[in-house]
PDB file of C-alpha atoms in Angstrom:
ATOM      1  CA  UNK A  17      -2.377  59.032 142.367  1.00 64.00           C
ATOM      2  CA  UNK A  18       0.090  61.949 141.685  1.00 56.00           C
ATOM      3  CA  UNK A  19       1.282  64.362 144.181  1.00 49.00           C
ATOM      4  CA  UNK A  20      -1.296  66.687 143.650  1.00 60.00           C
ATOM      5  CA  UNK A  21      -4.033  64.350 144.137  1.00 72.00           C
ATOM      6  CA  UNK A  22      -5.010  63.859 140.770  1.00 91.00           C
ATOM      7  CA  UNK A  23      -4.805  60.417 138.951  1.00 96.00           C
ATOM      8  CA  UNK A  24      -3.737  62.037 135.730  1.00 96.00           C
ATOM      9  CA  UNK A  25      -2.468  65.292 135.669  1.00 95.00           C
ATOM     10  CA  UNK A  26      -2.723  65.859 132.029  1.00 96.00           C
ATOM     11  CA  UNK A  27      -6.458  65.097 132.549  1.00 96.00           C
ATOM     12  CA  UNK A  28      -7.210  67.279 136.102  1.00 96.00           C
ATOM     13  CA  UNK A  29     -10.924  65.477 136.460  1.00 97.00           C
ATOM     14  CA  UNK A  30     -10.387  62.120 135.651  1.00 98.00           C
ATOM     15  CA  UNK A  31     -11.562  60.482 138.664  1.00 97.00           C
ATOM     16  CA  UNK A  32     -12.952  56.942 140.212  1.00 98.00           C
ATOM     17  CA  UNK A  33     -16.889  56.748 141.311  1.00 98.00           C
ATOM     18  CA  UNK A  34     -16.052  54.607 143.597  1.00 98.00           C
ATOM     19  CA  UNK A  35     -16.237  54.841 147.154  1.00 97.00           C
ATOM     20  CA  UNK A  36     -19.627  56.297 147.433  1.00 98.00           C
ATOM     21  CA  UNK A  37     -22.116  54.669 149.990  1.00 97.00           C
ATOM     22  CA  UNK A  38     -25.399  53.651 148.737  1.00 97.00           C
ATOM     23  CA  UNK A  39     -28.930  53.690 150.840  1.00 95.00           C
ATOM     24  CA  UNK A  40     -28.621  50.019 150.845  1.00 92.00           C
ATOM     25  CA  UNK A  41     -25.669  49.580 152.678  1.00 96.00           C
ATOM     26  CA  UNK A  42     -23.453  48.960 150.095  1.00 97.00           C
ATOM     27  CA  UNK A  43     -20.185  51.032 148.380  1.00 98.00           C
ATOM     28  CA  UNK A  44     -19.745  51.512 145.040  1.00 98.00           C
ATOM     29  CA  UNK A  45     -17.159  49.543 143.683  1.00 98.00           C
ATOM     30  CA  UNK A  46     -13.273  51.554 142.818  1.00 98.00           C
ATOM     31  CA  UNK A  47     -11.742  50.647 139.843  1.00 97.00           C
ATOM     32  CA  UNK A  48     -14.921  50.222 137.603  1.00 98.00           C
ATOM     33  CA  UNK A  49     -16.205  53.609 136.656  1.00 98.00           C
ATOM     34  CA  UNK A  50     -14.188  56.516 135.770  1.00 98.00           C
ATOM     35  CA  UNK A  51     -15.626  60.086 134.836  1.00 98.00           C
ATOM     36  CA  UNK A  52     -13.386  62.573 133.055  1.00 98.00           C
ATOM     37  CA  UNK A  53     -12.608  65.849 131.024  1.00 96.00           C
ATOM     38  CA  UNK A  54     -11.109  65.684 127.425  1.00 93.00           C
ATOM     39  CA  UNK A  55      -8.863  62.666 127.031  1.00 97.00           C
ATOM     40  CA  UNK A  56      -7.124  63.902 123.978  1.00 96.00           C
ATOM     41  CA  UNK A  57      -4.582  66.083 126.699  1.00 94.00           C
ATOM     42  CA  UNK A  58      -3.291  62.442 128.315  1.00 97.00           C
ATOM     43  CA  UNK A  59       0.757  63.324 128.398  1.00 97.00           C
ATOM     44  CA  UNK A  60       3.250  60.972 127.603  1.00 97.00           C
ATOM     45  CA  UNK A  61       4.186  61.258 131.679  1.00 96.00           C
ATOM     46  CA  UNK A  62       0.640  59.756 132.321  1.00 97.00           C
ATOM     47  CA  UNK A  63       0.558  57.054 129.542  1.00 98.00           C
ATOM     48  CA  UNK A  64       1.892  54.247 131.641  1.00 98.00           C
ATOM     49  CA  UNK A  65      -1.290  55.132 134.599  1.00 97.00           C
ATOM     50  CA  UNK A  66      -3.810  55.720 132.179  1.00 98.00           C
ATOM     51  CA  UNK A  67      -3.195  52.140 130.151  1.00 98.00           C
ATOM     52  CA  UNK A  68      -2.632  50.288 133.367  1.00 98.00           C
ATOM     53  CA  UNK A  69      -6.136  51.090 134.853  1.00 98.00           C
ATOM     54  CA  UNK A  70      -7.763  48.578 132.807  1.00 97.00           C
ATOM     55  CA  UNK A  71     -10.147  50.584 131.058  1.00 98.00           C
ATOM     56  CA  UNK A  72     -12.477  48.588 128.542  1.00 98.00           C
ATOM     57  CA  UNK A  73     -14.492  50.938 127.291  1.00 98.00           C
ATOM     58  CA  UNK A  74     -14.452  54.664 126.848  1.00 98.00           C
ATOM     59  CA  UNK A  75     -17.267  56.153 126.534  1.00 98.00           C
ATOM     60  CA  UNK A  76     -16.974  59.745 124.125  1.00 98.00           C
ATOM     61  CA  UNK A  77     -20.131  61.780 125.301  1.00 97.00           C
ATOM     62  CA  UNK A  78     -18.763  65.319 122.886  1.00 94.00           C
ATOM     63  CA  UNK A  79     -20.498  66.743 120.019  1.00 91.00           C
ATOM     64  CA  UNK A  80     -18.981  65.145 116.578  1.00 89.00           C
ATOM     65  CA  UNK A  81     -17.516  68.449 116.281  1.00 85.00           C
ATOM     66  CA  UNK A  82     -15.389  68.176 119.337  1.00 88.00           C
ATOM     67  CA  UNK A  83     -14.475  64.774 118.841  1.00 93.00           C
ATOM     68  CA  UNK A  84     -13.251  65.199 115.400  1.00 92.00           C
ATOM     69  CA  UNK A  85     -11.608  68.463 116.394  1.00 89.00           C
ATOM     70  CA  UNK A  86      -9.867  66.649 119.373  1.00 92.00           C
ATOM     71  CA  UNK A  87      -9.624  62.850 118.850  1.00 97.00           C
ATOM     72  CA  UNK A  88      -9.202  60.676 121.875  1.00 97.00           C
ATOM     73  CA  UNK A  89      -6.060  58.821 123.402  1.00 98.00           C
ATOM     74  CA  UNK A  90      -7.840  55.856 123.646  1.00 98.00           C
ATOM     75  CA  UNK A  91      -6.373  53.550 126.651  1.00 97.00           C
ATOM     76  CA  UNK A  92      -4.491  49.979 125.491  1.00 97.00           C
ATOM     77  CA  UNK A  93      -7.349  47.842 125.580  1.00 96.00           C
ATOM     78  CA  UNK A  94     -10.498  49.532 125.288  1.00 98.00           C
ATOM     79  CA  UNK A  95     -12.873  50.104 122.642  1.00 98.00           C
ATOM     80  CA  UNK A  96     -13.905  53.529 121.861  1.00 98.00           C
ATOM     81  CA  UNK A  97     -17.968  54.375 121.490  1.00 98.00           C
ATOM     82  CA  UNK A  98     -19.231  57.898 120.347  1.00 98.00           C
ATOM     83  CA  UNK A  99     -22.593  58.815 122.322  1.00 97.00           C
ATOM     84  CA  UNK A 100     -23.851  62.009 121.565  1.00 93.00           C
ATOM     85  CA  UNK A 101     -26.246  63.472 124.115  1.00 96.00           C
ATOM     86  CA  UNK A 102     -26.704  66.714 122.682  1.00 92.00           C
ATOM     87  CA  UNK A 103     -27.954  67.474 119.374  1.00 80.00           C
ATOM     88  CA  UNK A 104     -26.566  70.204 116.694  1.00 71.00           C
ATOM     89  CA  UNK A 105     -29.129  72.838 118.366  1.00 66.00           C
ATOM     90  CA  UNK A 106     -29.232  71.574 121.824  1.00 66.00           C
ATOM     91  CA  UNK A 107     -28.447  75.032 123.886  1.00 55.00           C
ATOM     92  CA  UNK A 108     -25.101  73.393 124.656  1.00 60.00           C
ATOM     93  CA  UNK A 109     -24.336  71.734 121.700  1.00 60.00           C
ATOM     94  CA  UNK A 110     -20.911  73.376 119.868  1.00 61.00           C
ATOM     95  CA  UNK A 111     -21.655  76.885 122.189  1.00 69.00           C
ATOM     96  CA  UNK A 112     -17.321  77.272 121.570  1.00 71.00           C
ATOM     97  CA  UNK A 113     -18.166  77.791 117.887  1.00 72.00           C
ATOM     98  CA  UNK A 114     -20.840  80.919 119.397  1.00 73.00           C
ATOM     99  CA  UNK A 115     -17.879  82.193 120.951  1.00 74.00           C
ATOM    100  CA  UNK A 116     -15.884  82.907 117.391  1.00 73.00           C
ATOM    101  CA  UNK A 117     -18.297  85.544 116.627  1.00 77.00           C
ATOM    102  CA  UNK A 118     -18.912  88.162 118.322  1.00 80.00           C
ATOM    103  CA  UNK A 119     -22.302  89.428 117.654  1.00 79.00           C
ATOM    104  CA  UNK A 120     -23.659  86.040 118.611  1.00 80.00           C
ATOM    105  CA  UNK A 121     -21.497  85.478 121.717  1.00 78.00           C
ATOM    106  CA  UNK A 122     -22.837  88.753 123.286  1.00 82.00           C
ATOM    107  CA  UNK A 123     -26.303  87.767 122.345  1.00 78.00           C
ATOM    108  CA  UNK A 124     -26.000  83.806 124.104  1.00 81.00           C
ATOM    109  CA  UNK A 125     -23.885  85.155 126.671  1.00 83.00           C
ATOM    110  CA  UNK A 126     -23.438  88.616 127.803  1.00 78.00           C
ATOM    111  CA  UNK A 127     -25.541  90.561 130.560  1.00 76.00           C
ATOM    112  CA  UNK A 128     -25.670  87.564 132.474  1.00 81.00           C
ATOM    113  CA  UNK A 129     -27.058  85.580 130.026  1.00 86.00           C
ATOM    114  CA  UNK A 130     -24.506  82.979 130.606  1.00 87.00           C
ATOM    115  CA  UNK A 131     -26.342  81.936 133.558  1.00 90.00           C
ATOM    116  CA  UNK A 132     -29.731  80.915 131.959  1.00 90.00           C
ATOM    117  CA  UNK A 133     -27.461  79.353 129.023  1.00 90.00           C
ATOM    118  CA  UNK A 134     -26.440  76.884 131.645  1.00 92.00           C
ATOM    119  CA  UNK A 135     -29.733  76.173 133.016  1.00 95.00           C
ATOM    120  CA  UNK A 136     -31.216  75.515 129.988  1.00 93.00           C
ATOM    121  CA  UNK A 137     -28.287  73.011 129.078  1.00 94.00           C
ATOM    122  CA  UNK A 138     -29.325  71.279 132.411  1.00 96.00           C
ATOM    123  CA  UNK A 139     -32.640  71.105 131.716  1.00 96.00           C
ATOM    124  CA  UNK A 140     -32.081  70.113 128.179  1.00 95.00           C
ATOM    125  CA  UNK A 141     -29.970  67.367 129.268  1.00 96.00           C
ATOM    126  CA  UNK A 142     -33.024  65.348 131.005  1.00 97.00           C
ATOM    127  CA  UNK A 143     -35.121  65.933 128.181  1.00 96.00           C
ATOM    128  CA  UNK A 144     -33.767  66.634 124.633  1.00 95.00           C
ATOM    129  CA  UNK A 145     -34.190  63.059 122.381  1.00 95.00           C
ATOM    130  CA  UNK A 146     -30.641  63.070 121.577  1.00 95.00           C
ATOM    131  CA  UNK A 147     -29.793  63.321 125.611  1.00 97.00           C
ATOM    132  CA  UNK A 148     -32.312  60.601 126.863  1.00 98.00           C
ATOM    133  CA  UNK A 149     -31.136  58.203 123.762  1.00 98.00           C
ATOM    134  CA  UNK A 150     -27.145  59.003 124.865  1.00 98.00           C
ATOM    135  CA  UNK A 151     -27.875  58.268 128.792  1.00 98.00           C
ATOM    136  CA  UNK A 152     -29.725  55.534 127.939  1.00 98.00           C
ATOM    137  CA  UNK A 153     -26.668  53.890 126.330  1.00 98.00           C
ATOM    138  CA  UNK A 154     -24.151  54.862 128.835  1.00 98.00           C
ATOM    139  CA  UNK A 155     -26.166  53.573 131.485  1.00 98.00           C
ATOM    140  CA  UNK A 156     -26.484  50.144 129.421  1.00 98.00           C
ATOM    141  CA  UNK A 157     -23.238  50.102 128.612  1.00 98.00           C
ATOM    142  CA  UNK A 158     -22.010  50.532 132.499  1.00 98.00           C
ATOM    143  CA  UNK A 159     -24.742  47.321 133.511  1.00 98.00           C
ATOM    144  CA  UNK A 160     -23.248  45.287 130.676  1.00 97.00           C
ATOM    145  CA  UNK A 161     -19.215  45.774 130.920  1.00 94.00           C
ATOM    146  CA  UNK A 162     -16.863  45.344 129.842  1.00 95.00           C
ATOM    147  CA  UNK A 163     -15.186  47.129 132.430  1.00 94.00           C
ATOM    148  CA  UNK A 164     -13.416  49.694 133.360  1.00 97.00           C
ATOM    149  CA  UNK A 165     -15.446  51.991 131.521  1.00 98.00           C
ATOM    150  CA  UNK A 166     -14.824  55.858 131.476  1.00 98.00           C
ATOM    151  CA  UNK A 167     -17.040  58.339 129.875  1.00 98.00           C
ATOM    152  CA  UNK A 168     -15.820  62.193 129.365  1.00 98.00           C
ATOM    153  CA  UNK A 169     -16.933  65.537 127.560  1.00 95.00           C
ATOM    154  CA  UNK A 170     -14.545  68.612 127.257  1.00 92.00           C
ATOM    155  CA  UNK A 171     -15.003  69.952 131.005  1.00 93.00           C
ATOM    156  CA  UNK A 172     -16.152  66.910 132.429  1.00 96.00           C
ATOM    157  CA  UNK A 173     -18.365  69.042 134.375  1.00 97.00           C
ATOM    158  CA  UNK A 174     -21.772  69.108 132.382  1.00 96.00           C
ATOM    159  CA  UNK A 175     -22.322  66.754 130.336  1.00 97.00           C
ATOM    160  CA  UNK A 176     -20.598  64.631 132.115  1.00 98.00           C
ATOM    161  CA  UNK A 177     -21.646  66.259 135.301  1.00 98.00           C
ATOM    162  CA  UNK A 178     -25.526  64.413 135.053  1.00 98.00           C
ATOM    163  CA  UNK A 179     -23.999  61.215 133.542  1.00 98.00           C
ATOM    164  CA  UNK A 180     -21.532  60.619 137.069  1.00 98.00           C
ATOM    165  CA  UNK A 181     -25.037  61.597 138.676  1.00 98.00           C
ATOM    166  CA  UNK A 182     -27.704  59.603 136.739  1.00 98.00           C
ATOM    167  CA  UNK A 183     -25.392  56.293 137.760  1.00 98.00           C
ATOM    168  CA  UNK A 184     -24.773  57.169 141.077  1.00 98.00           C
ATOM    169  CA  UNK A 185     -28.590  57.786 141.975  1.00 98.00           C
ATOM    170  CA  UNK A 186     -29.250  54.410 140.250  1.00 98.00           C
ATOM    171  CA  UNK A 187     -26.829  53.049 142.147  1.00 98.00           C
ATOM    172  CA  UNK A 188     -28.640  54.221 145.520  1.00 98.00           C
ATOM    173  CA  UNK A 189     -26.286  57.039 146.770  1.00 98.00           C
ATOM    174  CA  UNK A 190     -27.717  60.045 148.044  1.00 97.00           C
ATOM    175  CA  UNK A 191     -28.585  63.221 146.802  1.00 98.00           C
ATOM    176  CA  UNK A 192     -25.985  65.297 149.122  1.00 97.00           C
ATOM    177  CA  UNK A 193     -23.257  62.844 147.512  1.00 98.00           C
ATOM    178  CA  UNK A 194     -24.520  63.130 144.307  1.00 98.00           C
ATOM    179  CA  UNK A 195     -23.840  66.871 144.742  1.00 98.00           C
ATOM    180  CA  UNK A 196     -20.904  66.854 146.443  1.00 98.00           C
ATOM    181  CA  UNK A 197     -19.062  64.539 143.487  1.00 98.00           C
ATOM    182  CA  UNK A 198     -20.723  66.638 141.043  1.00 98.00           C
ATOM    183  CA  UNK A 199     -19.637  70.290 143.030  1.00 98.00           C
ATOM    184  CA  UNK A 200     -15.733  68.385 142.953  1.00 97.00           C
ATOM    185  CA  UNK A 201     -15.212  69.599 139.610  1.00 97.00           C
ATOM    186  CA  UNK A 202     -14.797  72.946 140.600  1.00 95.00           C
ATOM    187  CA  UNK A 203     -11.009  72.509 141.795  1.00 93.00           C
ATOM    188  CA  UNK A 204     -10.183  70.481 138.626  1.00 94.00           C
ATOM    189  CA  UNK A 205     -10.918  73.266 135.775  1.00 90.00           C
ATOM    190  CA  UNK A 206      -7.171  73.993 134.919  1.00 86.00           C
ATOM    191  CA  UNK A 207      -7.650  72.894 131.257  1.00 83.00           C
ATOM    192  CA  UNK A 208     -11.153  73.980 130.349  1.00 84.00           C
ATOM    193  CA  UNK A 209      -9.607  77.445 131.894  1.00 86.00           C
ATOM    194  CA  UNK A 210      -6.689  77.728 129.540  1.00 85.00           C
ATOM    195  CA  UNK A 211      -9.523  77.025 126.287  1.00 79.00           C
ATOM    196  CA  UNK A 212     -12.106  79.067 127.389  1.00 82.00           C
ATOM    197  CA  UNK A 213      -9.621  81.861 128.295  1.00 85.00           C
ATOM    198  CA  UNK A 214      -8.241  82.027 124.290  1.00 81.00           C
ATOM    199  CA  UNK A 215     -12.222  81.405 123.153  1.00 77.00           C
ATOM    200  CA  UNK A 216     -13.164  84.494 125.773  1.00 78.00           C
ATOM    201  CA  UNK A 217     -10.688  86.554 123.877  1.00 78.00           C
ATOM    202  CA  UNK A 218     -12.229  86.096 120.511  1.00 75.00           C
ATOM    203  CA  UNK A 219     -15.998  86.824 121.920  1.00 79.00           C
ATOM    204  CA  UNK A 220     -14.862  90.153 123.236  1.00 80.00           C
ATOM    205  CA  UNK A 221     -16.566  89.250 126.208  1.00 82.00           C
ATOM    206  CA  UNK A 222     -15.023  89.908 129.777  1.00 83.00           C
ATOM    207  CA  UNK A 223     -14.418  86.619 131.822  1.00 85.00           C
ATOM    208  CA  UNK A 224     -16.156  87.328 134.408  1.00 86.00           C
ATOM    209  CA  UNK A 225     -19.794  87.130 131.830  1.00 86.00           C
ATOM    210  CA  UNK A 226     -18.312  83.667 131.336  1.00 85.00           C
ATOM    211  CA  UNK A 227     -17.277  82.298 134.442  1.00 87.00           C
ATOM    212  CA  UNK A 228     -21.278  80.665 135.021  1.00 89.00           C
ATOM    213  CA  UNK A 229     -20.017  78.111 132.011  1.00 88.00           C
ATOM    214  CA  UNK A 230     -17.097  78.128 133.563  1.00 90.00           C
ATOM    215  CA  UNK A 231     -17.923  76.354 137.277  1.00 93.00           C
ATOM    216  CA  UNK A 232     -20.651  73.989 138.298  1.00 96.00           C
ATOM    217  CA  UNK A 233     -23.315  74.810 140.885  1.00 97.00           C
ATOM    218  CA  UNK A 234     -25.310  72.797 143.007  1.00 98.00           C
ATOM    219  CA  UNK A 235     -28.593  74.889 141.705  1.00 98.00           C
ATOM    220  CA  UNK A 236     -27.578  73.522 137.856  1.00 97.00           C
ATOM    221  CA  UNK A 237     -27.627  70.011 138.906  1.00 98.00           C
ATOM    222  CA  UNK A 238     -30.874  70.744 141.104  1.00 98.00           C
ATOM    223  CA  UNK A 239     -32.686  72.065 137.930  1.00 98.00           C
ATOM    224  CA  UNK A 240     -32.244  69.454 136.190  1.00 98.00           C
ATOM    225  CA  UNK A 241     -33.794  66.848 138.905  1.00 98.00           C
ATOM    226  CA  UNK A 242     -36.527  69.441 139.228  1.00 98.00           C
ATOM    227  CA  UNK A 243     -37.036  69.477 135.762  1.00 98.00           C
ATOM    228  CA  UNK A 244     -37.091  65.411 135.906  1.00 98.00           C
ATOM    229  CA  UNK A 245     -40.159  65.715 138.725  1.00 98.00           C
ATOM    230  CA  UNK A 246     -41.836  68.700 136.689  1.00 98.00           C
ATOM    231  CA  UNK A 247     -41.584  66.563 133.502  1.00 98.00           C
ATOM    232  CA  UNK A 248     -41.966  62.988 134.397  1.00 98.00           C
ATOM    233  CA  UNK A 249     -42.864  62.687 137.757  1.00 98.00           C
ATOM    234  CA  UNK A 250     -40.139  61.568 139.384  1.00 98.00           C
ATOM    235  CA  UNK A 251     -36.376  60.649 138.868  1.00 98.00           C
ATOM    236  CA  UNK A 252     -37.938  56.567 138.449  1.00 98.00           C
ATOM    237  CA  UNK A 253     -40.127  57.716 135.938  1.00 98.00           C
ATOM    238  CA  UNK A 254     -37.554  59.442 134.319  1.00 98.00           C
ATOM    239  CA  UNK A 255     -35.540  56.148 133.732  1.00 98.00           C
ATOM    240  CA  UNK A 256     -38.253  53.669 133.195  1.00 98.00           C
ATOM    241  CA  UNK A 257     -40.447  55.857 130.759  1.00 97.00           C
ATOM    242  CA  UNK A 258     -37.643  58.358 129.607  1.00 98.00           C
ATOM    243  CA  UNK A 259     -34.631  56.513 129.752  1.00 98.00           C
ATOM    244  CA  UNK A 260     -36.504  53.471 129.355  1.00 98.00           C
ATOM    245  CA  UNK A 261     -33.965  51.779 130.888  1.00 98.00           C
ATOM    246  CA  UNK A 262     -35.226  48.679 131.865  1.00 98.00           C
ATOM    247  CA  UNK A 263     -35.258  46.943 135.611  1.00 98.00           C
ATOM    248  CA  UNK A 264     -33.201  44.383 134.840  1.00 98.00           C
ATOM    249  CA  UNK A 265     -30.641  46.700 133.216  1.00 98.00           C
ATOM    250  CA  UNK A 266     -30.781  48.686 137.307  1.00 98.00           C
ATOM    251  CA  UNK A 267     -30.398  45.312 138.460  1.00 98.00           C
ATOM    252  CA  UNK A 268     -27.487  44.441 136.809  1.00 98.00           C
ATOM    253  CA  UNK A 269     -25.505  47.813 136.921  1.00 98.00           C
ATOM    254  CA  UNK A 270     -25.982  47.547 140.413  1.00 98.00           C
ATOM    255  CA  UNK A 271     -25.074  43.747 140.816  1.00 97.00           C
ATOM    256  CA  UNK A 272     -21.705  44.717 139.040  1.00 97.00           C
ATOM    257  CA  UNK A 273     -21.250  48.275 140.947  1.00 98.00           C
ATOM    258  CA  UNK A 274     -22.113  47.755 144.208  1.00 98.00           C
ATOM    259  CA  UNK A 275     -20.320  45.584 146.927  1.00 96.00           C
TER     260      UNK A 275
END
């Protein structure tokens, strides 16, 4: 952990799940499951942490745009996996290639637009194919090791965001923790603040019509559990007929998660 509290500071929310109590009794496991932001920013400073946690898999959860745009630094050790979970017209799929034109970015964006942009990506994230085929293989891949595993978007906020919280619910922790790991990203935005500054100056947009993309809020990650009930029921019909992640796959993510 460096001085400022991060464990990479070329990577501001790369962070351990671990820790987290679970209605059973339990505590998620440190040292297993890592959520991040872009991985391609990983300075030379950081090198020796980052290959030392004993990361096995890395888990790339960006558009095929992004990742060939930005290419990983891919730990010593681990194999590197693409999983889309947004699709080429997803409402957050590529939205940094809106932002290069201007017509369109006032369109998406402006007039508070921004806002409903972001609650449609949450609500496309629980239901969009591409989404529920992604999750379903990140979750699979967490149950199944090897581990360490870390999985990442640009932001790690979003994307990311409902990945660190469709494993932690599986894994029995509750809702307010959920939230609170989710709302943590908030202080860790350096990077995605220095990109989206440059795109904001192309749009022509002000920053303030872009700080809702900017920021996570507990009423983003809400909609999209609300969604989950409106849609499917509930959160365990979500998995088992959405997800279909199987019981034995819950079983065995926990068996490895939880102590």
């Amino acid at each position: 952990m460096t001085n400022d509290g991060f464990i990479l500071s070329s990577a501001p929310n790369f962070r351990d799940l671990g820790g987290h109590r679970t209605a059973q009794g339990g505590t998620v496991r440190h040292g297993l499951l890592y959520r991040s932001d872009a991985l391609h920013t990983i300075s030379e400073p950081d090198l020796p942490v980052y290959n030392g946690l004993g990361i096995r898999q890395l888990v790339d959860l960006r558009t095929a745009h992004e990742r060939e745009s930005l290419p990983d630094i891919t730990p010593e050790g681990a194999a590197y996996t693409a999983v889309s979970v947004q699709g080429p017209t997803a409402a957050g799929g590529n939205f940094s290639e809106a932002l290069l034109d201007r017509e369109r970015a006032r369109a998406m964006f402006a007039d508070g637009a921004a806002d409903r942009f972001m609650f449609d990506v949450y609500r496309e994230l629980v239901t969009d194919p591409v989404a529920l085929t992604g999750y379903r293989d990140l979750v699979e891949r967490a149950a199944e090791g090897p581990t360490a595993l870390v999985f990442h978007c640009s932001a790690g906020k979003d994307r990311t965001g409902w990945g660190a919280a469709l494993l932690l619910t599986l894994l029995g922790v509750d809702r307010a923790a959920v939230v609170a790991d989710y709302l943590a990203s908030n202080a860790r935005q350096e990077n995605t603040d220095k990109w989206m500054r440059l795109l904001a100056e192309h749009s022509g947009l002000e920053w303030d019509e872009l700080i809702p993309m900017t920021r996570v809020r507990a009423e983003y990650l809400e909609s999209s559990f609300a969604h989950i009930d409106e849609v499917y029921g509930s959160f365990d019909g979500y998995v088992s007929d959405a997800l279909a992640v199987s019981p034995a796959t819950v079983a065995a993510l926990r068996a490895r998660m939880v102590a």
